[in-house]
mmCIF file of C-alpha atoms and ligand atoms in Angstrom:
data_model
loop_
_atom_site.group_PDB
_atom_site.id
_atom_site.type_symbol
_atom_site.label_atom_id
_atom_site.label_comp_id
_atom_site.label_asym_id
_atom_site.label_seq_id
_atom_site.Cartn_x
_atom_site.Cartn_y
_atom_site.Cartn_z
ATOM 1 C CA MET C 1 16.893 16.438 -31.559
ATOM 2 C CA ILE C 2 14.925 12.927 -30.897
ATOM 3 C CA ILE C 3 14.052 12.271 -27.408
ATOM 4 C CA ASP C 4 12.006 9.668 -26.233
ATOM 5 C CA CYS C 5 9.931 10.242 -23.167
ATOM 6 C CA HIS C 6 9.442 6.856 -21.739
ATOM 7 C CA GLY C 7 12.203 4.748 -20.757
ATOM 8 C CA HIS C 8 12.825 2.425 -17.308
ATOM 9 C CA TYR C 9 15.743 1.219 -15.956
ATOM 10 C CA THR C 10 14.674 -2.655 -16.628
ATOM 11 C CA THR C 11 18.004 -4.265 -16.963
ATOM 12 C CA LEU C 12 19.239 -3.440 -13.586
ATOM 13 C CA PRO C 13 22.221 -5.394 -12.143
ATOM 14 C CA PRO C 14 21.274 -8.371 -9.784
ATOM 15 C CA ALA C 15 22.244 -6.436 -6.767
ATOM 16 C CA VAL C 16 19.353 -4.569 -6.786
ATOM 17 C CA GLY C 17 17.129 -7.059 -7.065
ATOM 18 C CA GLU C 18 18.725 -8.723 -4.071
ATOM 19 C CA TRP C 19 18.771 -5.558 -1.983
ATOM 20 C CA ARG C 20 15.067 -5.130 -2.898
ATOM 21 C CA ASP C 21 14.106 -9.103 -2.041
ATOM 22 C CA ALA C 22 15.247 -8.817 1.514
ATOM 23 C CA GLN C 23 13.490 -5.608 1.747
ATOM 24 C CA VAL C 24 10.476 -7.475 1.336
ATOM 25 C CA ALA C 25 11.590 -10.854 3.109
ATOM 26 C CA ALA C 26 11.592 -8.146 6.312
ATOM 27 C CA VAL C 27 8.452 -6.248 5.705
ATOM 28 C CA GLU C 28 6.588 -9.981 5.309
ATOM 29 C CA ARG C 29 8.180 -10.869 8.867
ATOM 30 C CA ASP C 30 7.155 -7.837 10.535
ATOM 31 C CA PRO C 31 4.615 -5.265 8.193
ATOM 32 C CA ASP C 32 6.115 -2.505 10.632
ATOM 33 C CA HIS C 33 10.065 -3.112 9.321
ATOM 34 C CA VAL C 34 11.508 0.192 9.210
ATOM 35 C CA GLY C 35 15.379 -1.457 8.310
ATOM 36 C CA GLU C 36 17.998 1.261 7.047
ATOM 37 C CA LYS C 37 18.474 2.493 3.811
ATOM 38 C CA GLY C 38 22.126 0.884 3.685
ATOM 39 C CA THR C 39 23.716 0.462 0.575
ATOM 40 C CA ILE C 40 23.498 -1.394 -2.859
ATOM 41 C CA ASP C 41 26.722 -2.531 -4.662
ATOM 42 C CA VAL C 42 26.929 -2.157 -7.946
ATOM 43 C CA SER C 43 30.144 -1.532 -10.010
ATOM 44 C CA ASP C 44 30.160 1.316 -12.927
ATOM 45 C CA ASP C 45 31.131 -1.524 -14.906
ATOM 46 C CA GLN C 46 28.342 -3.596 -14.318
ATOM 47 C CA ILE C 47 26.080 -0.228 -14.742
ATOM 48 C CA ARG C 48 27.124 -0.232 -18.492
ATOM 49 C CA GLU C 49 26.957 -3.720 -19.001
ATOM 50 C CA SER C 50 23.188 -3.499 -17.997
ATOM 51 C CA VAL C 51 22.486 -0.786 -20.338
ATOM 52 C CA GLU C 52 25.091 -1.306 -23.418
ATOM 53 C CA GLY C 53 23.157 -4.284 -24.341
ATOM 54 C CA ALA C 54 19.674 -3.218 -24.029
ATOM 55 C CA GLN C 55 19.204 0.754 -23.888
ATOM 56 C CA LEU C 56 21.707 2.050 -25.527
ATOM 57 C CA LYS C 57 21.997 -0.075 -28.217
ATOM 58 C CA LEU C 58 17.735 0.321 -29.253
ATOM 59 C CA GLN C 59 18.697 3.670 -28.537
ATOM 60 C CA ARG C 60 21.385 3.540 -31.249
ATOM 61 C CA GLU C 61 19.695 1.236 -33.664
ATOM 62 C CA ARG C 62 16.695 2.965 -34.085
ATOM 63 C CA GLY C 63 18.373 6.639 -33.594
ATOM 64 C CA ALA C 64 17.100 8.167 -30.960
ATOM 65 C CA ASP C 65 19.642 10.542 -29.085
ATOM 66 C CA LEU C 66 17.794 10.923 -25.877
ATOM 67 C CA THR C 67 15.797 8.898 -23.388
ATOM 68 C CA ILE C 68 13.974 10.032 -20.501
ATOM 69 C CA PHE C 69 14.977 7.522 -17.886
ATOM 70 C CA SER C 70 12.971 6.440 -14.912
ATOM 71 C CA PRO C 71 13.389 3.921 -12.488
ATOM 72 C CA ARG C 72 11.481 0.274 -13.560
ATOM 73 C CA ALA C 73 7.494 0.836 -13.386
ATOM 74 C CA SER C 74 6.461 -2.382 -12.282
ATOM 75 C CA TRP C 75 8.896 -2.700 -9.482
ATOM 76 C CA MET C 76 8.339 0.672 -8.048
ATOM 77 C CA GLY C 77 5.671 -1.699 -5.574
ATOM 78 C CA HIS C 78 4.403 1.384 -3.238
ATOM 79 C CA HIS C 79 1.858 -1.082 -1.844
ATOM 80 C CA ILE C 80 4.733 -3.236 -0.511
ATOM 81 C CA GLY C 81 5.519 -2.624 3.021
ATOM 82 C CA ASN C 82 5.335 0.420 4.376
ATOM 83 C CA GLU C 83 6.382 4.129 3.920
ATOM 84 C CA HIS C 84 9.969 3.498 5.237
ATOM 85 C CA THR C 85 10.480 0.590 2.557
ATOM 86 C CA SER C 86 9.287 2.979 0.246
ATOM 87 C CA GLN C 87 11.356 5.789 0.912
ATOM 88 C CA HIS C 88 14.581 3.486 1.416
ATOM 89 C CA TRP C 89 13.838 1.761 -2.207
ATOM 90 C CA SER C 90 12.911 5.312 -4.296
ATOM 91 C CA GLN C 91 15.999 6.924 -2.867
ATOM 92 C CA HIS C 92 18.274 3.892 -4.218
ATOM 93 C CA GLN C 93 16.339 3.646 -7.560
ATOM 94 C CA ASN C 94 16.455 7.338 -8.209
ATOM 95 C CA GLU C 95 20.233 7.118 -7.406
ATOM 96 C CA LEU C 96 20.643 4.053 -9.175
ATOM 97 C CA ILE C 97 19.157 6.459 -12.659
ATOM 98 C CA ARG C 98 21.442 9.360 -11.638
ATOM 99 C CA ARG C 99 24.361 7.110 -11.746
ATOM 100 C CA VAL C 100 23.538 5.684 -15.584
ATOM 101 C CA CYS C 101 22.882 9.493 -16.132
ATOM 102 C CA ASP C 102 25.966 10.283 -15.251
ATOM 103 C CA LEU C 103 27.776 7.643 -17.139
ATOM 104 C CA TYR C 104 25.930 8.591 -20.468
ATOM 105 C CA PRO C 105 24.637 12.566 -20.088
ATOM 106 C CA SER C 106 24.001 12.836 -23.713
ATOM 107 C CA ASN C 107 22.176 9.342 -23.598
ATOM 108 C CA PHE C 108 19.509 9.555 -20.746
ATOM 109 C CA ALA C 109 18.337 12.603 -18.456
ATOM 110 C CA PRO C 110 16.707 11.541 -15.252
ATOM 111 C CA VAL C 111 13.173 11.108 -14.007
ATOM 112 C CA CYS C 112 12.103 9.921 -10.754
ATOM 113 C CA GLN C 113 10.158 7.511 -8.781
ATOM 114 C CA LEU C 114 8.555 8.973 -5.449
ATOM 115 C CA PRO C 115 7.916 7.004 -2.365
ATOM 116 C CA GLN C 116 4.639 6.781 -2.342
ATOM 117 C CA SER C 117 2.584 4.998 0.354
ATOM 118 C CA PRO C 118 -0.888 3.262 0.610
ATOM 119 C CA GLY C 119 -2.132 5.877 3.816
ATOM 120 C CA ALA C 120 0.387 7.859 4.527
ATOM 121 C CA GLY C 121 0.584 11.150 3.376
ATOM 122 C CA LEU C 122 2.809 12.744 0.701
ATOM 123 C CA ASP C 123 5.542 14.620 2.924
ATOM 124 C CA ALA C 124 8.179 11.999 1.661
ATOM 125 C CA ALA C 125 7.053 12.101 -1.835
ATOM 126 C CA VAL C 126 7.062 16.264 -1.614
ATOM 127 C CA ALA C 127 10.886 15.546 -0.080
ATOM 128 C CA GLU C 128 12.282 13.512 -2.435
ATOM 129 C CA LEU C 129 11.190 14.882 -5.364
ATOM 130 C CA GLU C 130 12.898 18.240 -3.972
ATOM 131 C CA ARG C 131 15.995 16.347 -3.215
ATOM 132 C CA CYS C 132 15.984 14.657 -7.114
ATOM 133 C CA VAL C 133 15.424 17.552 -8.897
ATOM 134 C CA GLY C 134 17.317 19.877 -6.801
ATOM 135 C CA GLU C 135 20.245 18.358 -5.602
ATOM 136 C CA MET C 136 20.457 15.873 -8.273
ATOM 137 C CA GLY C 137 19.367 17.754 -11.709
ATOM 138 C CA PHE C 138 16.329 15.466 -12.041
ATOM 139 C CA VAL C 139 14.055 16.456 -14.650
ATOM 140 C CA GLY C 140 10.767 15.108 -14.095
ATOM 141 C CA CYS C 141 9.194 12.092 -12.075
ATOM 142 C CA ASN C 142 6.568 9.731 -11.934
ATOM 143 C CA VAL C 143 3.281 9.778 -10.134
ATOM 144 C CA ASN C 144 1.292 6.527 -8.905
ATOM 145 C CA PRO C 145 -2.084 7.073 -9.381
ATOM 146 C CA ASP C 146 -3.005 3.819 -7.115
ATOM 147 C CA PRO C 147 -0.262 3.059 -4.988
ATOM 148 C CA THR C 148 -2.274 0.276 -3.307
ATOM 149 C CA GLY C 149 -1.175 -1.533 -6.904
ATOM 150 C CA GLY C 150 -4.709 -2.302 -8.223
ATOM 151 C CA PHE C 151 -7.498 -2.007 -5.360
ATOM 152 C CA TRP C 152 -7.948 2.190 -5.969
ATOM 153 C CA THR C 153 -8.978 2.535 -2.620
ATOM 154 C CA GLY C 154 -6.778 5.667 -2.221
ATOM 155 C CA PRO C 155 -7.564 9.266 -3.070
ATOM 156 C CA PRO C 156 -8.392 10.437 -6.374
ATOM 157 C CA LEU C 157 -6.069 12.470 -8.217
ATOM 158 C CA TRP C 158 -7.988 15.684 -7.805
ATOM 159 C CA ASP C 159 -8.220 14.994 -4.046
ATOM 160 C CA ARG C 160 -6.640 17.646 -1.698
ATOM 161 C CA TYR C 161 -4.760 14.901 -0.244
ATOM 162 C CA TRP C 162 -2.585 15.258 -3.817
ATOM 163 C CA TRP C 163 -2.280 19.007 -3.834
ATOM 164 C CA PRO C 164 1.092 19.383 -1.909
ATOM 165 C CA LEU C 165 2.659 17.023 -4.576
ATOM 166 C CA TRP C 166 1.271 19.383 -7.541
ATOM 167 C CA GLU C 167 2.082 22.207 -6.062
ATOM 168 C CA THR C 168 5.960 21.627 -5.601
ATOM 169 C CA MET C 169 6.011 20.178 -8.928
ATOM 170 C CA CYS C 170 4.638 24.074 -10.085
ATOM 171 C CA ALA C 171 7.330 25.395 -7.645
ATOM 172 C CA LEU C 172 9.651 23.435 -9.500
ATOM 173 C CA ASP C 173 8.301 23.374 -13.222
ATOM 174 C CA VAL C 174 8.523 19.581 -13.583
ATOM 175 C CA PRO C 175 6.291 17.249 -15.173
ATOM 176 C CA ALA C 176 4.780 13.933 -14.236
ATOM 177 C CA MET C 177 3.977 10.624 -15.832
ATOM 178 C CA ILE C 178 1.350 9.232 -13.852
ATOM 179 C CA HIS C 179 2.442 5.981 -14.232
ATOM 180 C CA VAL C 180 1.009 3.016 -12.120
ATOM 181 C CA SER C 181 3.162 0.150 -10.830
ATOM 182 C CA ALA C 182 2.637 -3.654 -10.679
ATOM 183 C CA THR C 183 -0.739 -4.807 -9.427
ATOM 184 C CA CYS C 184 -0.974 -7.081 -7.099
ATOM 185 C CA ASN C 185 -5.126 -7.309 -7.777
ATOM 186 C CA GLU C 186 -5.072 -10.993 -9.932
ATOM 187 C CA ASN C 187 -8.010 -9.395 -11.763
ATOM 188 C CA PHE C 188 -5.589 -7.056 -13.673
ATOM 189 C CA HIS C 189 -2.573 -7.903 -16.027
ATOM 190 C CA THR C 190 0.085 -5.407 -14.910
ATOM 191 C CA THR C 191 1.138 -4.005 -18.387
ATOM 192 C CA GLY C 192 -2.071 -5.358 -20.154
ATOM 193 C CA SER C 193 -5.236 -4.233 -18.416
ATOM 194 C CA HIS C 194 -3.816 -2.089 -15.035
ATOM 195 C CA TYR C 195 -1.445 0.477 -16.616
ATOM 196 C CA LEU C 196 -4.023 1.306 -19.787
ATOM 197 C CA GLY C 197 -6.679 1.521 -17.087
ATOM 198 C CA ALA C 198 -4.707 3.650 -15.133
ATOM 199 C CA ASP C 199 -4.407 5.962 -17.980
ATOM 200 C CA THR C 200 -7.637 6.257 -18.885
ATOM 201 C CA THR C 201 -8.624 6.782 -15.003
ATOM 202 C CA ALA C 202 -5.986 9.492 -14.354
ATOM 203 C CA PHE C 203 -7.606 11.279 -17.860
ATOM 204 C CA MET C 204 -11.124 10.784 -16.439
ATOM 205 C CA GLN C 205 -10.058 11.989 -13.013
ATOM 206 C CA ALA C 206 -8.890 15.569 -14.535
ATOM 207 C CA LEU C 207 -11.758 15.135 -16.891
ATOM 208 C CA THR C 208 -14.552 15.166 -14.663
ATOM 209 C CA SER C 209 -12.776 17.361 -11.437
ATOM 210 C CA GLY C 210 -11.824 20.082 -13.649
ATOM 211 C CA PHE C 211 -9.259 20.800 -10.584
ATOM 212 C CA MET C 212 -5.936 21.128 -13.119
ATOM 213 C CA SER C 213 -7.504 24.805 -13.860
ATOM 214 C CA ASP C 214 -6.169 25.789 -10.534
ATOM 215 C CA PHE C 215 -2.682 24.441 -11.210
ATOM 216 C CA PRO C 216 -1.909 26.199 -14.514
ATOM 217 C CA GLY C 217 1.948 25.008 -14.829
ATOM 218 C CA LEU C 218 0.715 21.754 -13.725
ATOM 219 C CA ARG C 219 1.802 19.219 -16.773
ATOM 220 C CA TRP C 220 1.008 14.878 -16.824
ATOM 221 C CA ILE C 221 1.976 12.673 -19.203
ATOM 222 C CA ILE C 222 -1.020 10.323 -20.083
ATOM 223 C CA PRO C 223 1.765 7.273 -20.887
ATOM 224 C CA HIS C 224 0.704 4.404 -23.036
ATOM 225 C CA GLY C 225 -0.533 6.505 -25.609
ATOM 226 C CA GLY C 226 -2.838 7.831 -23.185
ATOM 227 C CA GLY C 227 -4.624 4.055 -22.586
ATOM 228 C CA ALA C 228 -8.031 4.628 -24.297
ATOM 229 C CA VAL C 229 -7.908 8.134 -24.558
ATOM 230 C CA PRO C 230 -7.399 8.368 -28.467
ATOM 231 C CA TYR C 231 -9.630 5.673 -29.209
ATOM 232 C CA HIS C 232 -12.250 7.030 -27.260
ATOM 233 C CA TRP C 233 -11.845 10.848 -27.864
ATOM 234 C CA GLY C 234 -15.482 11.343 -28.917
ATOM 235 C CA ARG C 235 -16.915 9.319 -26.345
ATOM 236 C CA PHE C 236 -15.270 12.306 -23.619
ATOM 237 C CA LYS C 237 -15.616 14.930 -25.699
ATOM 238 C CA GLY C 238 -19.317 14.031 -25.623
ATOM 239 C CA MET C 239 -19.764 13.285 -22.128
ATOM 240 C CA ALA C 240 -17.546 16.736 -21.100
ATOM 241 C CA GLU C 241 -20.066 18.355 -23.454
ATOM 242 C CA ASP C 242 -23.369 16.888 -22.066
ATOM 243 C CA ASN C 243 -22.032 17.671 -18.045
ATOM 244 C CA GLY C 244 -19.984 20.735 -18.881
ATOM 245 C CA TRP C 245 -16.611 19.467 -18.324
ATOM 246 C CA ASP C 246 -13.969 21.401 -19.517
ATOM 247 C CA PHE C 247 -12.617 19.185 -22.210
ATOM 248 C CA ALA C 248 -10.508 22.003 -24.547
ATOM 249 C CA GLY C 249 -8.633 23.209 -21.446
ATOM 250 C CA LEU C 250 -6.906 19.910 -20.241
ATOM 251 C CA GLY C 251 -4.620 20.919 -23.581
ATOM 252 C CA ASP C 252 -2.979 22.687 -21.373
ATOM 253 C CA HIS C 253 -2.022 20.235 -18.933
ATOM 254 C CA LEU C 254 -2.243 16.501 -20.641
ATOM 255 C CA PHE C 255 0.135 15.161 -22.822
ATOM 256 C CA TYR C 256 0.117 11.326 -24.815
ATOM 257 C CA ASP C 257 3.228 9.652 -25.499
ATOM 258 C CA THR C 258 3.136 7.294 -28.793
ATOM 259 C CA CYS C 259 3.738 3.900 -26.935
ATOM 260 C CA VAL C 260 1.538 2.575 -28.976
ATOM 261 C CA TYR C 261 3.246 -0.508 -30.875
ATOM 262 C CA HIS C 262 1.498 -0.797 -33.915
ATOM 263 C CA GLN C 263 1.099 1.358 -37.161
ATOM 264 C CA PRO C 264 -3.146 1.819 -37.223
ATOM 265 C CA GLY C 265 -2.738 2.529 -33.232
ATOM 266 C CA ILE C 266 -0.477 5.888 -34.087
ATOM 267 C CA ASP C 267 -2.099 6.975 -37.213
ATOM 268 C CA LEU C 268 -5.254 7.249 -35.396
ATOM 269 C CA LEU C 269 -3.286 8.832 -32.275
ATOM 270 C CA VAL C 270 -1.737 11.442 -34.387
ATOM 271 C CA ASP C 271 -4.907 12.202 -36.429
ATOM 272 C CA VAL C 272 -6.991 12.356 -32.864
ATOM 273 C CA VAL C 273 -4.768 14.556 -30.622
ATOM 274 C CA PRO C 274 -3.351 17.511 -31.387
ATOM 275 C CA VAL C 275 -0.153 17.584 -32.467
ATOM 276 C CA GLU C 276 1.382 20.113 -29.500
ATOM 277 C CA ASN C 277 0.036 17.152 -26.987
ATOM 278 C CA ILE C 278 1.860 14.468 -28.065
ATOM 279 C CA LEU C 279 5.478 13.367 -27.222
ATOM 280 C CA PHE C 280 7.616 10.866 -28.460
ATOM 281 C CA GLY C 281 8.016 7.838 -26.406
ATOM 282 C CA SER C 282 8.412 3.935 -26.960
ATOM 283 C CA GLU C 283 9.098 2.300 -23.517
ATOM 284 C CA MET C 284 11.741 0.179 -23.911
ATOM 285 C CA VAL C 285 13.086 -2.003 -22.817
ATOM 286 C CA GLY C 286 9.646 -2.759 -21.711
ATOM 287 C CA ALA C 287 6.433 -4.367 -21.353
ATOM 288 C CA VAL C 288 6.569 -5.904 -25.415
ATOM 289 C CA ARG C 289 10.297 -6.718 -26.379
ATOM 290 C CA GLY C 290 9.410 -8.908 -29.320
ATOM 291 C CA ILE C 291 9.535 -8.852 -33.195
ATOM 292 C CA ASP C 292 6.419 -8.636 -35.203
ATOM 293 C CA PRO C 293 6.475 -11.443 -37.436
ATOM 294 C CA VAL C 294 4.453 -9.431 -40.073
ATOM 295 C CA SER C 295 6.769 -6.569 -40.087
ATOM 296 C CA GLY C 296 10.102 -8.121 -38.900
ATOM 297 C CA HIS C 297 10.632 -5.372 -36.675
ATOM 298 C CA HIS C 298 10.387 -4.475 -33.056
ATOM 299 C CA TYR C 299 6.688 -4.024 -31.875
ATOM 300 C CA ASP C 300 7.985 -1.213 -29.418
ATOM 301 C CA ASP C 301 10.265 0.662 -32.141
ATOM 302 C CA THR C 302 7.284 3.657 -32.127
ATOM 303 C CA LYS C 303 10.310 5.747 -34.287
ATOM 304 C CA ARG C 304 9.273 3.584 -37.336
ATOM 305 C CA TYR C 305 5.687 4.184 -37.299
ATOM 306 C CA LEU C 306 5.828 7.436 -36.715
ATOM 307 C CA ASP C 307 8.334 8.125 -39.652
ATOM 308 C CA ARG C 308 5.650 6.312 -41.346
ATOM 309 C CA ALA C 309 2.552 8.289 -40.246
ATOM 310 C CA GLY C 310 2.207 11.181 -42.840
ATOM 311 C CA LEU C 311 3.198 13.773 -40.372
ATOM 312 C CA THR C 312 5.204 17.089 -41.787
ATOM 313 C CA ASP C 313 8.369 17.773 -40.969
ATOM 314 C CA GLU C 314 7.522 20.335 -38.690
ATOM 315 C CA ASP C 315 4.687 18.207 -36.548
ATOM 316 C CA ARG C 316 7.394 15.364 -36.735
ATOM 317 C CA ALA C 317 10.197 17.758 -34.846
ATOM 318 C CA ALA C 318 7.998 18.643 -32.326
ATOM 319 C CA ILE C 319 6.426 15.435 -31.414
ATOM 320 C CA TYR C 320 10.463 14.136 -31.401
ATOM 321 C CA ASP C 321 11.752 17.575 -29.590
ATOM 322 C CA GLY C 322 10.018 20.656 -29.168
ATOM 323 C CA ASN C 323 7.081 19.339 -27.307
ATOM 324 C CA ILE C 324 9.194 17.616 -24.989
ATOM 325 C CA ARG C 325 11.547 20.558 -24.012
ATOM 326 C CA ARG C 326 8.260 22.344 -23.719
ATOM 327 C CA VAL C 327 6.830 20.319 -21.295
ATOM 328 C CA TYR C 328 10.414 19.435 -19.191
ATOM 329 C CA PRO C 329 11.836 22.965 -19.233
ATOM 330 C CA ARG C 330 14.974 21.392 -17.042
ATOM 331 C CA LEU C 331 15.705 18.929 -19.731
ATOM 332 C CA ALA C 332 15.249 22.358 -22.224
ATOM 333 C CA ALA C 333 17.468 24.251 -19.961
ATOM 334 C CA GLN C 334 20.076 21.411 -19.694
ATOM 335 C CA LEU C 335 20.230 20.560 -23.727
ATOM 336 C CA GLU C 336 20.689 24.431 -24.254
ATOM 337 C CA ALA C 337 23.452 25.102 -21.570
ATOM 338 C CA ASP C 338 25.215 21.735 -23.336
ATOM 339 C CA ALA C 339 25.064 22.769 -26.790
HETATM 340 ZN ZN1 LIG A 1 7.149 2.706 -18.523
#
């Protein structure tokens, strides 16, 4: 099988954005606004229409079988409003993901966003993760390492603040993709600098703290090819040796997707990072939607690069399938049950 571990529902029917706009307007009028979850009126046909011409079409054209599918990352917007804002919004977003997966059970597998909020505890995030995995069959979650949206004033990922979430993930045996949302700090471009900076930051927080050794089953996917990590592998390894940080130990916990949009980048990734730590991903439909005028192919058609990366059949199968089943055991169990 060819499993894409990084897809987002970026093509939501208009009613979803309208619900969110009204919610955002309400918290702009009153920052303490609680509101109600209410309903978002979207039909099954509208959901079909929203993915048929986009994620599903591209999946078929590019020859992938299944996409691990999560809410639109830049819309998570954890910095907007208060904890109720995030809670209602996350529940709706996750329920929409469940509906996509119910309509196309062999094409999509669900991953949830969490109702994080700056300054709030993680009780709501833990409860939503338990609901999504326990009651709705989700196989993983996205965790925003910076719910402030580009200001990084919250506690780092090794802080005990986060531990209830790591404990719950271990208990449920689900991984997290460490994935920021849009930035409201205009120093950063959301998908250009904030995303890649956050990927590198998550890696460094894991490396310098060594905290993951306290959570033997904790697994993170560092998206967007690991930010600067593969390119600067020697820098990080050298710093680790100077400082006594356990660089090799991270291999049990950190995995890198292949959302790198040119051949030399993919070649470097598979050359530098151990194959068992690489998961196929394309992040479509995402940050880069165009066609490279030189190659004539979509930049985010990462399968093309992997197929040309000089991998053995065994290594390619690990990246496309085996590693992903290992990191997402609940997905592996669902696939085995369906086989
Ligand atoms: Zn993403």
